[in-house]
Amino acid sequence: MKNRILDHFGLKVLSLIIAIVIWVIVANVDDYTTTKQISGIEIEFINGDAITEKNKVYEVPEGTVIDIIVKGRRSIVEKLTNEDFKAVADLSKMSITNAVAVNVSAVSSRIDKELTISYTNNAVNIAVEEKLQKQLPITVRTSSEVADGYAIRNKTASPNLITVEGAESVVNTIEEVVVDVDVNGASESLSAYAAPVFLDKNGNEIDSSKFDYDVKEVEVSVEVLKTKELTVRVKTQGEPKKGYAVASINYQPTSILVVGEAADLAKVDEVVIDDIDVTDCSKDLETPITLADYLPSGITLAEDTQEVMVKVAIEEIEEKTLVISGDEINIVGKSGELNYEFKDNISYILKVRGLRENLDNLKVTNLIPSIDVSGYDVGTYKFSVNFKEIKGIEILDNIEAELEITQVQ
């Protein structure tokens, strides 16, 4: 047996060596060295506090990935994907030009030793800015319309302030912060929760992912109450300068829409502005009046109009002379048994005073001159002539008319 094993021993060893060599050759041919491009390896940025500790913020380019070429044995390389690699950019080692180097390695240290990794874009430029913190009020913005006969009296947000922090160039574009609530058809007060919306000076929405803010949800309350239209009246107080008078009072609006509880609305029908002081005025007076100052408790304005614009026209008083004949004087209380005749058909001079617009069209007939002869018998008498009172007209003269009363023949 031993002889059989030892027979041709050298030949057998040679055969074994040849077999091993052939296996190595075949193995090397089958598992040759190859290369492969692997794309889309996401870059991880570390040590960002090296920037933020300096009161700065940074922004990496969107979709920051790197492509590599790996070289190694086919059996290893052909199975590799981008998930088998990690790309790291250390922000603490950023250059003065804000560029940071990217280091790529295999996740498995065993595989990493088997590969040669190469890539051309081995640095990423980082945007670095000063950090800015800004506090802004939160405004409630409603959409749609409440039910007919109702209006919004008050809108509140809780909290009503929000703190924003981020890159100076971004934060400075924030002009307004609003929360939106839909009030379509509302006939009672409502509340809701809404996320803040950030707007620039043109009213365009700003992407809130570009900065940090401390309020993610805002409680909104909208007070919806009934409305009522009220008449506006304006009156003056005091007297203009001697020789002048109030010619007219013009104002807008002449009515306003208010909002309040039904019980409060039932108590009011008009708004009276009665303290327009014209004391010693000799020229027109124009003044804005704040409506809210004249509204009763529990009532507020339901529209944007906040003021009444008042113009008081002040004009100089003028005089006018009228001639009155006896035929124009009415005789009151006459008896059918007596005749009445004015003595000598005398005409009477009457001076009146007032504003030009009142005097221009004033006639004797407007004043309805009259005397009362009730109880008078035959004889000649002097009677004081009475005149109808006309607003804006002052009678300056006291006229006496002589009347002869005779018996009817």
Tab-separated table of C-alpha atoms in Angstrom:
chain	number	residue	atom	x	y	z
A	1	MET	CA	0.000	0.000	0.000
A	2	LYS	CA	2.749	2.364	0.992
A	3	ASN	CA	4.567	1.547	-2.169
A	4	ARG	CA	1.527	2.383	-4.217
A	5	ILE	CA	1.309	5.826	-2.635
A	6	LEU	CA	4.949	6.489	-3.162
A	7	ASP	CA	4.907	5.209	-6.686
A	8	HIS	CA	5.329	8.100	-9.093
A	9	PHE	CA	5.252	10.535	-6.111
A	10	GLY	CA	7.042	13.291	-7.963
A	11	LEU	CA	4.612	13.088	-10.802
A	12	LYS	CA	1.700	13.321	-8.401
A	13	VAL	CA	3.148	16.416	-6.668
A	14	LEU	CA	3.712	18.033	-10.007
A	15	SER	CA	0.125	17.315	-10.979
A	16	LEU	CA	-1.083	18.939	-7.769
A	17	ILE	CA	1.007	22.044	-8.354
A	18	ILE	CA	-0.223	22.276	-11.914
A	19	ALA	CA	-3.837	21.962	-10.676
A	20	ILE	CA	-3.322	24.757	-8.138
A	21	VAL	CA	-1.766	27.009	-10.753
A	22	ILE	CA	-4.616	26.319	-13.141
A	23	TRP	CA	-7.146	27.105	-10.360
A	24	VAL	CA	-5.399	30.374	-9.556
A	25	ILE	CA	-5.298	31.312	-13.218
A	26	VAL	CA	-8.972	30.468	-13.679
A	27	ALA	CA	-9.908	32.297	-10.473
A	28	ASN	CA	-8.016	35.412	-11.506
A	29	VAL	CA	-9.529	35.363	-14.932
A	30	ASP	CA	-13.029	35.054	-13.465
A	31	ASP	CA	-12.512	37.669	-10.657
A	32	TYR	CA	-10.628	40.297	-12.574
A	33	THR	CA	-10.111	43.941	-11.497
A	34	THR	CA	-12.858	46.266	-12.724
A	35	THR	CA	-14.227	49.811	-12.243
A	36	LYS	CA	-17.737	51.101	-11.680
A	37	GLN	CA	-19.344	54.554	-11.419
A	38	ILE	CA	-21.637	54.979	-8.460
A	39	SER	CA	-23.854	58.067	-8.440
A	40	GLY	CA	-26.012	59.950	-5.969
A	41	ILE	CA	-24.156	59.418	-2.707
A	42	GLU	CA	-25.726	61.894	-0.287
A	43	ILE	CA	-23.240	64.107	1.512
A	44	GLU	CA	-23.460	64.311	5.286
A	45	PHE	CA	-22.409	67.640	6.796
A	46	ILE	CA	-20.945	67.407	10.289
A	47	ASN	CA	-19.760	69.859	12.941
A	48	GLY	CA	-22.191	72.582	11.841
A	49	ASP	CA	-21.899	74.088	15.318
A	50	ALA	CA	-18.480	75.376	14.259
A	51	ILE	CA	-20.448	77.904	12.188
A	52	THR	CA	-23.543	78.439	14.329
A	53	GLU	CA	-21.481	79.139	17.453
A	54	LYS	CA	-20.237	82.261	15.674
A	55	ASN	CA	-23.841	83.537	15.355
A	56	LYS	CA	-23.888	82.582	11.704
A	57	VAL	CA	-26.069	80.279	9.657
A	58	TYR	CA	-25.203	78.144	6.674
A	59	GLU	CA	-27.060	76.645	3.774
A	60	VAL	CA	-25.895	73.719	1.686
A	61	PRO	CA	-26.800	73.458	-1.996
A	62	GLU	CA	-30.066	71.616	-2.535
A	63	GLY	CA	-29.673	67.955	-3.517
A	64	THR	CA	-26.010	67.834	-2.507
A	65	VAL	CA	-24.697	64.455	-3.695
A	66	ILE	CA	-21.420	63.165	-5.080
A	67	ASP	CA	-20.545	60.662	-7.814
A	68	ILE	CA	-17.535	58.335	-7.496
A	69	ILE	CA	-15.606	55.710	-9.453
A	70	VAL	CA	-14.547	52.572	-7.569
A	71	LYS	CA	-11.895	50.077	-8.628
A	72	GLY	CA	-11.511	46.569	-7.250
A	73	ARG	CA	-12.194	42.911	-7.736
A	74	ARG	CA	-15.241	42.190	-9.836
A	75	SER	CA	-16.796	39.988	-7.170
A	76	ILE	CA	-16.890	42.966	-4.808
A	77	VAL	CA	-17.411	45.899	-7.162
A	78	GLU	CA	-20.360	44.548	-9.125
A	79	LYS	CA	-22.565	44.331	-6.010
A	80	LEU	CA	-21.901	47.863	-4.731
A	81	THR	CA	-24.576	50.629	-4.666
A	82	ASN	CA	-24.583	54.194	-3.342
A	83	GLU	CA	-25.864	52.893	-0.020
A	84	ASP	CA	-22.540	51.114	0.535
A	85	PHE	CA	-20.704	54.437	0.747
A	86	LYS	CA	-20.731	57.469	2.984
A	87	ALA	CA	-19.700	60.979	2.024
A	88	VAL	CA	-18.793	63.354	4.837
A	89	ALA	CA	-18.072	67.091	4.749
A	90	ASP	CA	-16.578	68.494	7.954
A	91	LEU	CA	-17.781	72.098	8.355
A	92	SER	CA	-15.196	72.762	11.046
A	93	LYS	CA	-12.561	72.528	8.303
A	94	MET	CA	-14.204	74.957	5.909
A	95	SER	CA	-11.826	77.196	3.962
A	96	ILE	CA	-11.883	80.987	3.929
A	97	THR	CA	-13.744	80.775	0.619
A	98	ASN	CA	-16.486	78.731	2.333
A	99	ALA	CA	-15.480	75.528	0.554
A	100	VAL	CA	-15.471	72.254	2.461
A	101	ALA	CA	-13.765	69.040	1.334
A	102	VAL	CA	-15.771	65.844	0.889
A	103	ASN	CA	-14.361	62.516	2.041
A	104	VAL	CA	-15.910	59.332	0.603
A	105	SER	CA	-15.371	55.846	2.028
A	106	ALA	CA	-17.106	52.500	2.039
A	107	VAL	CA	-19.434	51.881	4.945
A	108	SER	CA	-17.689	48.534	5.537
A	109	SER	CA	-14.068	48.933	6.522
A	110	ARG	CA	-13.343	45.455	5.090
A	111	ILE	CA	-14.667	46.449	1.683
A	112	ASP	CA	-13.005	49.854	1.919
A	113	LYS	CA	-9.604	48.142	2.053
A	114	GLU	CA	-10.392	46.288	-1.184
A	115	LEU	CA	-11.278	49.388	-3.202
A	116	THR	CA	-9.712	52.391	-4.793
A	117	ILE	CA	-12.177	55.334	-4.717
A	118	SER	CA	-11.770	58.372	-6.942
A	119	TYR	CA	-13.923	61.459	-7.561
A	120	THR	CA	-13.363	64.851	-9.147
A	121	ASN	CA	-15.823	67.144	-7.353
A	122	ASN	CA	-14.275	66.781	-3.941
A	123	ALA	CA	-15.453	70.076	-2.403
A	124	VAL	CA	-18.771	71.808	-1.784
A	125	ASN	CA	-19.316	75.563	-1.515
A	126	ILE	CA	-21.413	76.546	1.489
A	127	ALA	CA	-23.460	79.739	1.785
A	128	VAL	CA	-22.697	81.398	5.134
A	129	GLU	CA	-24.504	84.464	6.520
A	130	GLU	CA	-24.999	86.399	9.705
A	131	LYS	CA	-27.843	85.076	11.838
A	132	LEU	CA	-30.756	87.467	12.451
A	133	GLN	CA	-33.568	87.181	14.979
A	134	LYS	CA	-36.736	89.177	14.432
A	135	GLN	CA	-40.025	89.434	16.330
A	136	LEU	CA	-43.202	90.115	14.362
A	137	PRO	CA	-46.899	90.538	15.206
A	138	ILE	CA	-49.325	87.895	13.977
A	139	THR	CA	-52.300	89.223	12.013
A	140	VAL	CA	-55.540	87.313	11.464
A	141	ARG	CA	-56.533	87.235	7.782
A	142	THR	CA	-60.089	86.203	6.952
A	143	SER	CA	-61.373	84.877	3.659
A	144	SER	CA	-64.927	84.751	2.237
A	145	GLU	CA	-67.844	86.732	3.703
A	146	VAL	CA	-69.894	86.280	6.851
A	147	ALA	CA	-73.682	85.919	6.636
A	148	ASP	CA	-75.787	88.918	5.527
A	149	GLY	CA	-76.567	91.256	8.409
A	150	TYR	CA	-73.429	90.262	10.288
A	151	ALA	CA	-69.893	91.581	10.472
A	152	ILE	CA	-66.575	90.845	12.128
A	153	ARG	CA	-65.991	93.049	15.151
A	154	ASN	CA	-62.723	91.645	16.404
A	155	LYS	CA	-59.997	89.208	15.320
A	156	THR	CA	-57.380	87.938	17.754
A	157	ALA	CA	-54.427	85.583	17.538
A	158	SER	CA	-52.909	83.731	20.493
A	159	PRO	CA	-50.003	84.094	20.746
A	160	ASN	CA	-49.911	87.389	18.897
A	161	LEU	CA	-46.133	87.567	18.454
A	162	ILE	CA	-43.745	85.217	16.675
A	163	THR	CA	-39.945	85.086	16.748
A	164	VAL	CA	-38.159	84.249	13.505
A	165	GLU	CA	-34.482	83.311	13.268
A	166	GLY	CA	-32.371	82.581	10.237
A	167	ALA	CA	-30.152	83.999	7.541
A	168	GLU	CA	-30.210	87.778	7.535
A	169	SER	CA	-31.031	87.978	3.820
A	170	VAL	CA	-34.043	85.708	4.277
A	171	VAL	CA	-35.417	87.055	7.559
A	172	ASN	CA	-35.264	90.627	6.269
A	173	THR	CA	-37.667	89.715	3.465
A	174	ILE	CA	-40.410	88.843	5.963
A	175	GLU	CA	-42.776	91.803	6.041
A	176	GLU	CA	-45.867	90.277	7.639
A	177	VAL	CA	-47.033	87.133	9.406
A	178	VAL	CA	-50.671	86.091	9.008
A	179	VAL	CA	-52.929	83.228	9.988
A	180	ASP	CA	-55.809	82.444	7.649
A	181	VAL	CA	-59.343	81.557	8.687
A	182	ASP	CA	-62.408	81.015	6.489
A	183	VAL	CA	-65.542	82.832	7.761
A	184	ASN	CA	-67.835	81.910	4.870
A	185	GLY	CA	-71.488	82.349	5.950
A	186	ALA	CA	-70.644	82.722	9.652
A	187	SER	CA	-73.419	84.149	11.860
A	188	GLU	CA	-71.701	83.581	15.184
A	189	SER	CA	-68.239	83.886	16.643
A	190	LEU	CA	-65.771	81.141	15.815
A	191	SER	CA	-62.309	79.883	16.710
A	192	ALA	CA	-59.761	77.753	14.900
A	193	TYR	CA	-56.116	76.739	14.812
A	194	ALA	CA	-53.880	77.657	11.900
A	195	ALA	CA	-50.217	77.650	10.929
A	196	PRO	CA	-48.515	81.021	10.443
A	197	VAL	CA	-47.929	82.203	6.879
A	198	PHE	CA	-44.970	84.466	6.119
A	199	LEU	CA	-45.309	87.191	3.479
A	200	ASP	CA	-42.891	89.548	1.760
A	201	LYS	CA	-43.567	93.212	1.005
A	202	ASN	CA	-45.495	92.245	-2.134
A	203	GLY	CA	-47.751	89.840	-0.260
A	204	ASN	CA	-46.060	86.756	-1.682
A	205	GLU	CA	-45.643	83.723	0.563
A	206	ILE	CA	-42.112	82.898	1.742
A	207	ASP	CA	-40.919	79.300	2.129
A	208	SER	CA	-40.846	78.771	5.906
A	209	SER	CA	-38.344	75.903	5.624
A	210	LYS	CA	-35.611	78.496	5.079
A	211	PHE	CA	-35.685	79.761	8.682
A	212	ASP	CA	-36.705	78.785	12.208
A	213	TYR	CA	-39.693	80.157	14.136
A	214	ASP	CA	-41.028	79.478	17.606
A	215	VAL	CA	-44.794	79.301	16.958
A	216	LYS	CA	-45.972	76.442	14.786
A	217	GLU	CA	-49.713	76.758	15.473
A	218	VAL	CA	-51.822	79.799	16.363
A	219	GLU	CA	-55.227	79.876	18.034
A	220	VAL	CA	-57.514	82.280	16.166
A	221	SER	CA	-60.724	83.858	17.507
A	222	VAL	CA	-63.109	85.795	15.260
A	223	GLU	CA	-65.990	87.714	16.862
A	224	VAL	CA	-69.007	87.789	14.522
A	225	LEU	CA	-71.994	89.968	15.543
A	226	LYS	CA	-75.099	91.553	14.013
A	227	THR	CA	-74.896	94.879	12.170
A	228	LYS	CA	-77.108	97.973	11.988
A	229	GLU	CA	-77.055	101.131	9.876
A	230	LEU	CA	-77.095	104.373	11.863
A	231	THR	CA	-77.825	107.895	10.633
A	232	VAL	CA	-75.125	110.486	11.291
A	233	ARG	CA	-76.172	113.996	12.389
A	234	VAL	CA	-73.808	116.926	12.848
A	235	LYS	CA	-74.623	120.077	14.837
A	236	THR	CA	-72.573	123.133	15.744
A	237	GLN	CA	-72.131	124.880	19.057
A	238	GLY	CA	-71.211	128.475	19.831
A	239	GLU	CA	-71.728	131.556	17.662
A	240	PRO	CA	-69.572	132.749	14.767
A	241	LYS	CA	-67.921	136.145	14.850
A	242	LYS	CA	-70.346	139.081	14.934
A	243	GLY	CA	-71.666	139.732	11.460
A	244	TYR	CA	-71.207	136.101	10.377
A	245	ALA	CA	-73.384	133.021	10.487
A	246	VAL	CA	-73.361	129.305	9.686
A	247	ALA	CA	-74.450	128.981	6.067
A	248	SER	CA	-74.410	125.183	5.802
A	249	ILE	CA	-73.078	121.990	7.330
A	250	ASN	CA	-71.923	119.294	4.940
A	251	TYR	CA	-70.422	115.957	5.915
A	252	GLN	CA	-69.692	112.452	4.677
A	253	PRO	CA	-70.665	109.745	5.340
A	254	THR	CA	-74.243	110.497	6.333
A	255	SER	CA	-74.760	106.949	7.618
A	256	ILE	CA	-72.499	104.249	9.021
A	257	LEU	CA	-72.651	100.507	9.611
A	258	VAL	CA	-71.988	99.391	13.166
A	259	VAL	CA	-71.720	96.031	14.874
A	260	GLY	CA	-72.649	94.881	18.347
A	261	GLU	CA	-74.800	92.648	20.486
A	262	ALA	CA	-78.496	92.717	19.519
A	263	ALA	CA	-79.500	94.304	22.854
A	264	ASP	CA	-76.988	97.135	22.420
A	265	LEU	CA	-77.990	97.777	18.802
A	266	ALA	CA	-81.652	98.112	19.784
A	267	LYS	CA	-80.817	101.147	21.941
A	268	VAL	CA	-79.356	103.322	19.190
A	269	ASP	CA	-80.630	104.676	15.848
A	270	GLU	CA	-78.291	107.573	15.142
A	271	VAL	CA	-74.914	109.047	15.921
A	272	VAL	CA	-75.047	112.717	16.910
A	273	ILE	CA	-71.900	114.821	16.614
A	274	ASP	CA	-72.904	117.986	18.449
A	275	ASP	CA	-69.653	119.631	19.475
A	276	ILE	CA	-68.411	121.295	16.289
A	277	ASP	CA	-67.377	124.627	17.821
A	278	VAL	CA	-67.807	127.659	15.541
A	279	THR	CA	-67.259	130.273	18.246
A	280	ASP	CA	-65.835	133.494	16.698
A	281	CYS	CA	-65.333	131.844	13.299
A	282	SER	CA	-65.330	134.143	10.265
A	283	LYS	CA	-64.341	131.567	7.628
A	284	ASP	CA	-65.199	128.009	6.675
A	285	LEU	CA	-64.326	125.306	9.164
A	286	GLU	CA	-63.202	121.854	8.008
A	287	THR	CA	-62.409	119.069	10.450
A	288	PRO	CA	-62.230	115.270	10.597
A	289	ILE	CA	-64.253	113.670	13.370
A	290	THR	CA	-63.355	110.264	14.816
A	291	LEU	CA	-66.568	108.251	14.781
A	292	ALA	CA	-65.543	105.866	17.543
A	293	ASP	CA	-65.603	108.769	20.034
A	294	TYR	CA	-69.366	109.152	19.544
A	295	LEU	CA	-70.448	105.518	19.630
A	296	PRO	CA	-72.129	104.168	22.770
A	297	SER	CA	-70.563	101.388	24.805
A	298	GLY	CA	-70.764	97.992	23.148
A	299	ILE	CA	-71.064	99.423	19.627
A	300	THR	CA	-68.163	99.522	17.172
A	301	LEU	CA	-67.727	100.327	13.507
A	302	ALA	CA	-68.283	97.468	11.073
A	303	GLU	CA	-66.498	99.021	8.107
A	304	ASP	CA	-63.242	100.700	7.206
A	305	THR	CA	-64.602	104.254	7.495
A	306	GLN	CA	-63.229	105.644	10.762
A	307	GLU	CA	-63.910	109.367	10.365
A	308	VAL	CA	-66.598	111.820	9.304
A	309	MET	CA	-65.293	114.730	7.258
A	310	VAL	CA	-67.218	117.868	8.257
A	311	LYS	CA	-67.271	121.222	6.466
A	312	VAL	CA	-69.094	124.155	8.072
A	313	ALA	CA	-69.575	127.075	5.684
A	314	ILE	CA	-69.321	130.452	7.468
A	315	GLU	CA	-70.583	133.482	5.559
A	316	GLU	CA	-70.935	137.186	6.254
A	317	ILE	CA	-74.429	138.391	7.143
A	318	GLU	CA	-75.937	140.899	4.690
A	319	GLU	CA	-78.907	143.270	4.804
A	320	LYS	CA	-81.782	143.682	2.377
A	321	THR	CA	-84.495	146.353	2.125
A	322	LEU	CA	-88.067	145.383	1.241
A	323	VAL	CA	-90.898	147.764	0.326
A	324	ILE	CA	-94.308	146.759	1.712
A	325	SER	CA	-97.530	148.290	0.408
A	326	GLY	CA	-100.803	148.273	2.331
A	327	ASP	CA	-102.247	145.753	-0.126
A	328	GLU	CA	-99.576	143.248	0.981
A	329	ILE	CA	-100.531	143.434	4.667
A	330	ASN	CA	-103.077	140.835	5.717
A	331	ILE	CA	-105.851	142.093	8.016
A	332	VAL	CA	-106.844	139.449	10.554
A	333	GLY	CA	-110.050	139.474	12.649
A	334	LYS	CA	-112.133	141.712	10.331
A	335	SER	CA	-115.877	142.348	10.918
A	336	GLY	CA	-118.275	142.151	7.988
A	337	GLU	CA	-119.989	145.375	9.132
A	338	LEU	CA	-116.844	147.490	8.935
A	339	ASN	CA	-114.560	148.838	6.198
A	340	TYR	CA	-110.766	148.762	6.601
A	341	GLU	CA	-108.442	151.056	4.683
A	342	PHE	CA	-104.777	151.933	5.170
A	343	LYS	CA	-104.228	155.653	5.576
A	344	ASP	CA	-102.961	157.527	2.506
A	345	ASN	CA	-101.798	154.302	0.714
A	346	ILE	CA	-98.401	154.632	2.376
A	347	SER	CA	-95.623	152.121	1.568
A	348	TYR	CA	-93.453	150.815	4.389
A	349	ILE	CA	-89.713	150.160	4.377
A	350	LEU	CA	-88.523	146.926	6.053
A	351	LYS	CA	-84.884	145.976	6.580
A	352	VAL	CA	-83.969	142.328	7.067
A	353	ARG	CA	-80.664	140.583	7.673
A	354	GLY	CA	-79.361	137.148	6.794
A	355	LEU	CA	-77.081	135.134	4.570
A	356	ARG	CA	-76.988	135.969	0.883
A	357	GLU	CA	-78.468	132.637	-0.164
A	358	ASN	CA	-81.466	133.315	2.094
A	359	LEU	CA	-81.872	136.949	1.047
A	360	ASP	CA	-81.544	136.519	-2.716
A	361	ASN	CA	-84.971	134.969	-3.188
A	362	LEU	CA	-86.723	136.560	-0.226
A	363	LYS	CA	-89.999	138.344	-1.064
A	364	VAL	CA	-92.535	140.242	1.029
A	365	THR	CA	-95.054	137.445	0.522
A	366	ASN	CA	-92.637	135.005	2.191
A	367	LEU	CA	-92.864	137.059	5.398
A	368	ILE	CA	-96.725	137.144	5.368
A	369	PRO	CA	-97.067	140.630	6.970
A	370	SER	CA	-100.280	140.980	9.030
A	371	ILE	CA	-102.159	143.024	11.642
A	372	ASP	CA	-104.892	141.836	14.028
A	373	VAL	CA	-107.991	144.082	14.239
A	374	SER	CA	-110.079	141.796	16.402
A	375	GLY	CA	-112.310	143.875	18.759
A	376	TYR	CA	-111.616	147.212	17.092
A	377	ASP	CA	-114.597	149.472	16.192
A	378	VAL	CA	-114.898	152.548	13.993
A	379	GLY	CA	-111.842	154.824	14.209
A	380	THR	CA	-108.255	155.341	13.107
A	381	TYR	CA	-105.622	153.148	14.715
A	382	LYS	CA	-101.906	152.276	14.478
A	383	PHE	CA	-101.084	148.586	14.398
A	384	SER	CA	-97.684	146.844	14.682
A	385	VAL	CA	-97.164	144.663	11.639
A	386	ASN	CA	-96.401	141.024	12.413
A	387	PHE	CA	-94.148	138.834	10.222
A	388	LYS	CA	-93.706	135.107	9.852
A	389	GLU	CA	-90.491	133.842	11.415
A	390	ILE	CA	-88.140	132.437	8.787
A	391	LYS	CA	-85.031	130.553	9.813
A	392	GLY	CA	-81.906	132.509	8.935
A	393	ILE	CA	-83.790	135.817	8.484
A	394	GLU	CA	-83.709	138.556	11.099
A	395	ILE	CA	-86.303	141.394	11.022
A	396	LEU	CA	-84.548	144.661	11.841
A	397	ASP	CA	-87.462	147.155	11.773
A	398	ASN	CA	-90.654	147.546	13.795
A	399	ILE	CA	-93.297	148.774	11.355
A	400	GLU	CA	-96.544	150.532	12.396
A	401	ALA	CA	-99.354	150.766	9.882
A	402	GLU	CA	-102.156	153.357	10.286
A	403	LEU	CA	-105.588	151.894	9.533
A	404	GLU	CA	-108.928	153.652	9.252
A	405	ILE	CA	-112.028	151.650	10.204
A	406	THR	CA	-115.431	152.927	9.031
A	407	GLN	CA	-119.001	151.707	9.158
A	408	VAL	CA	-120.370	149.944	6.124
A	409	GLN	CA	-123.032	152.173	4.539
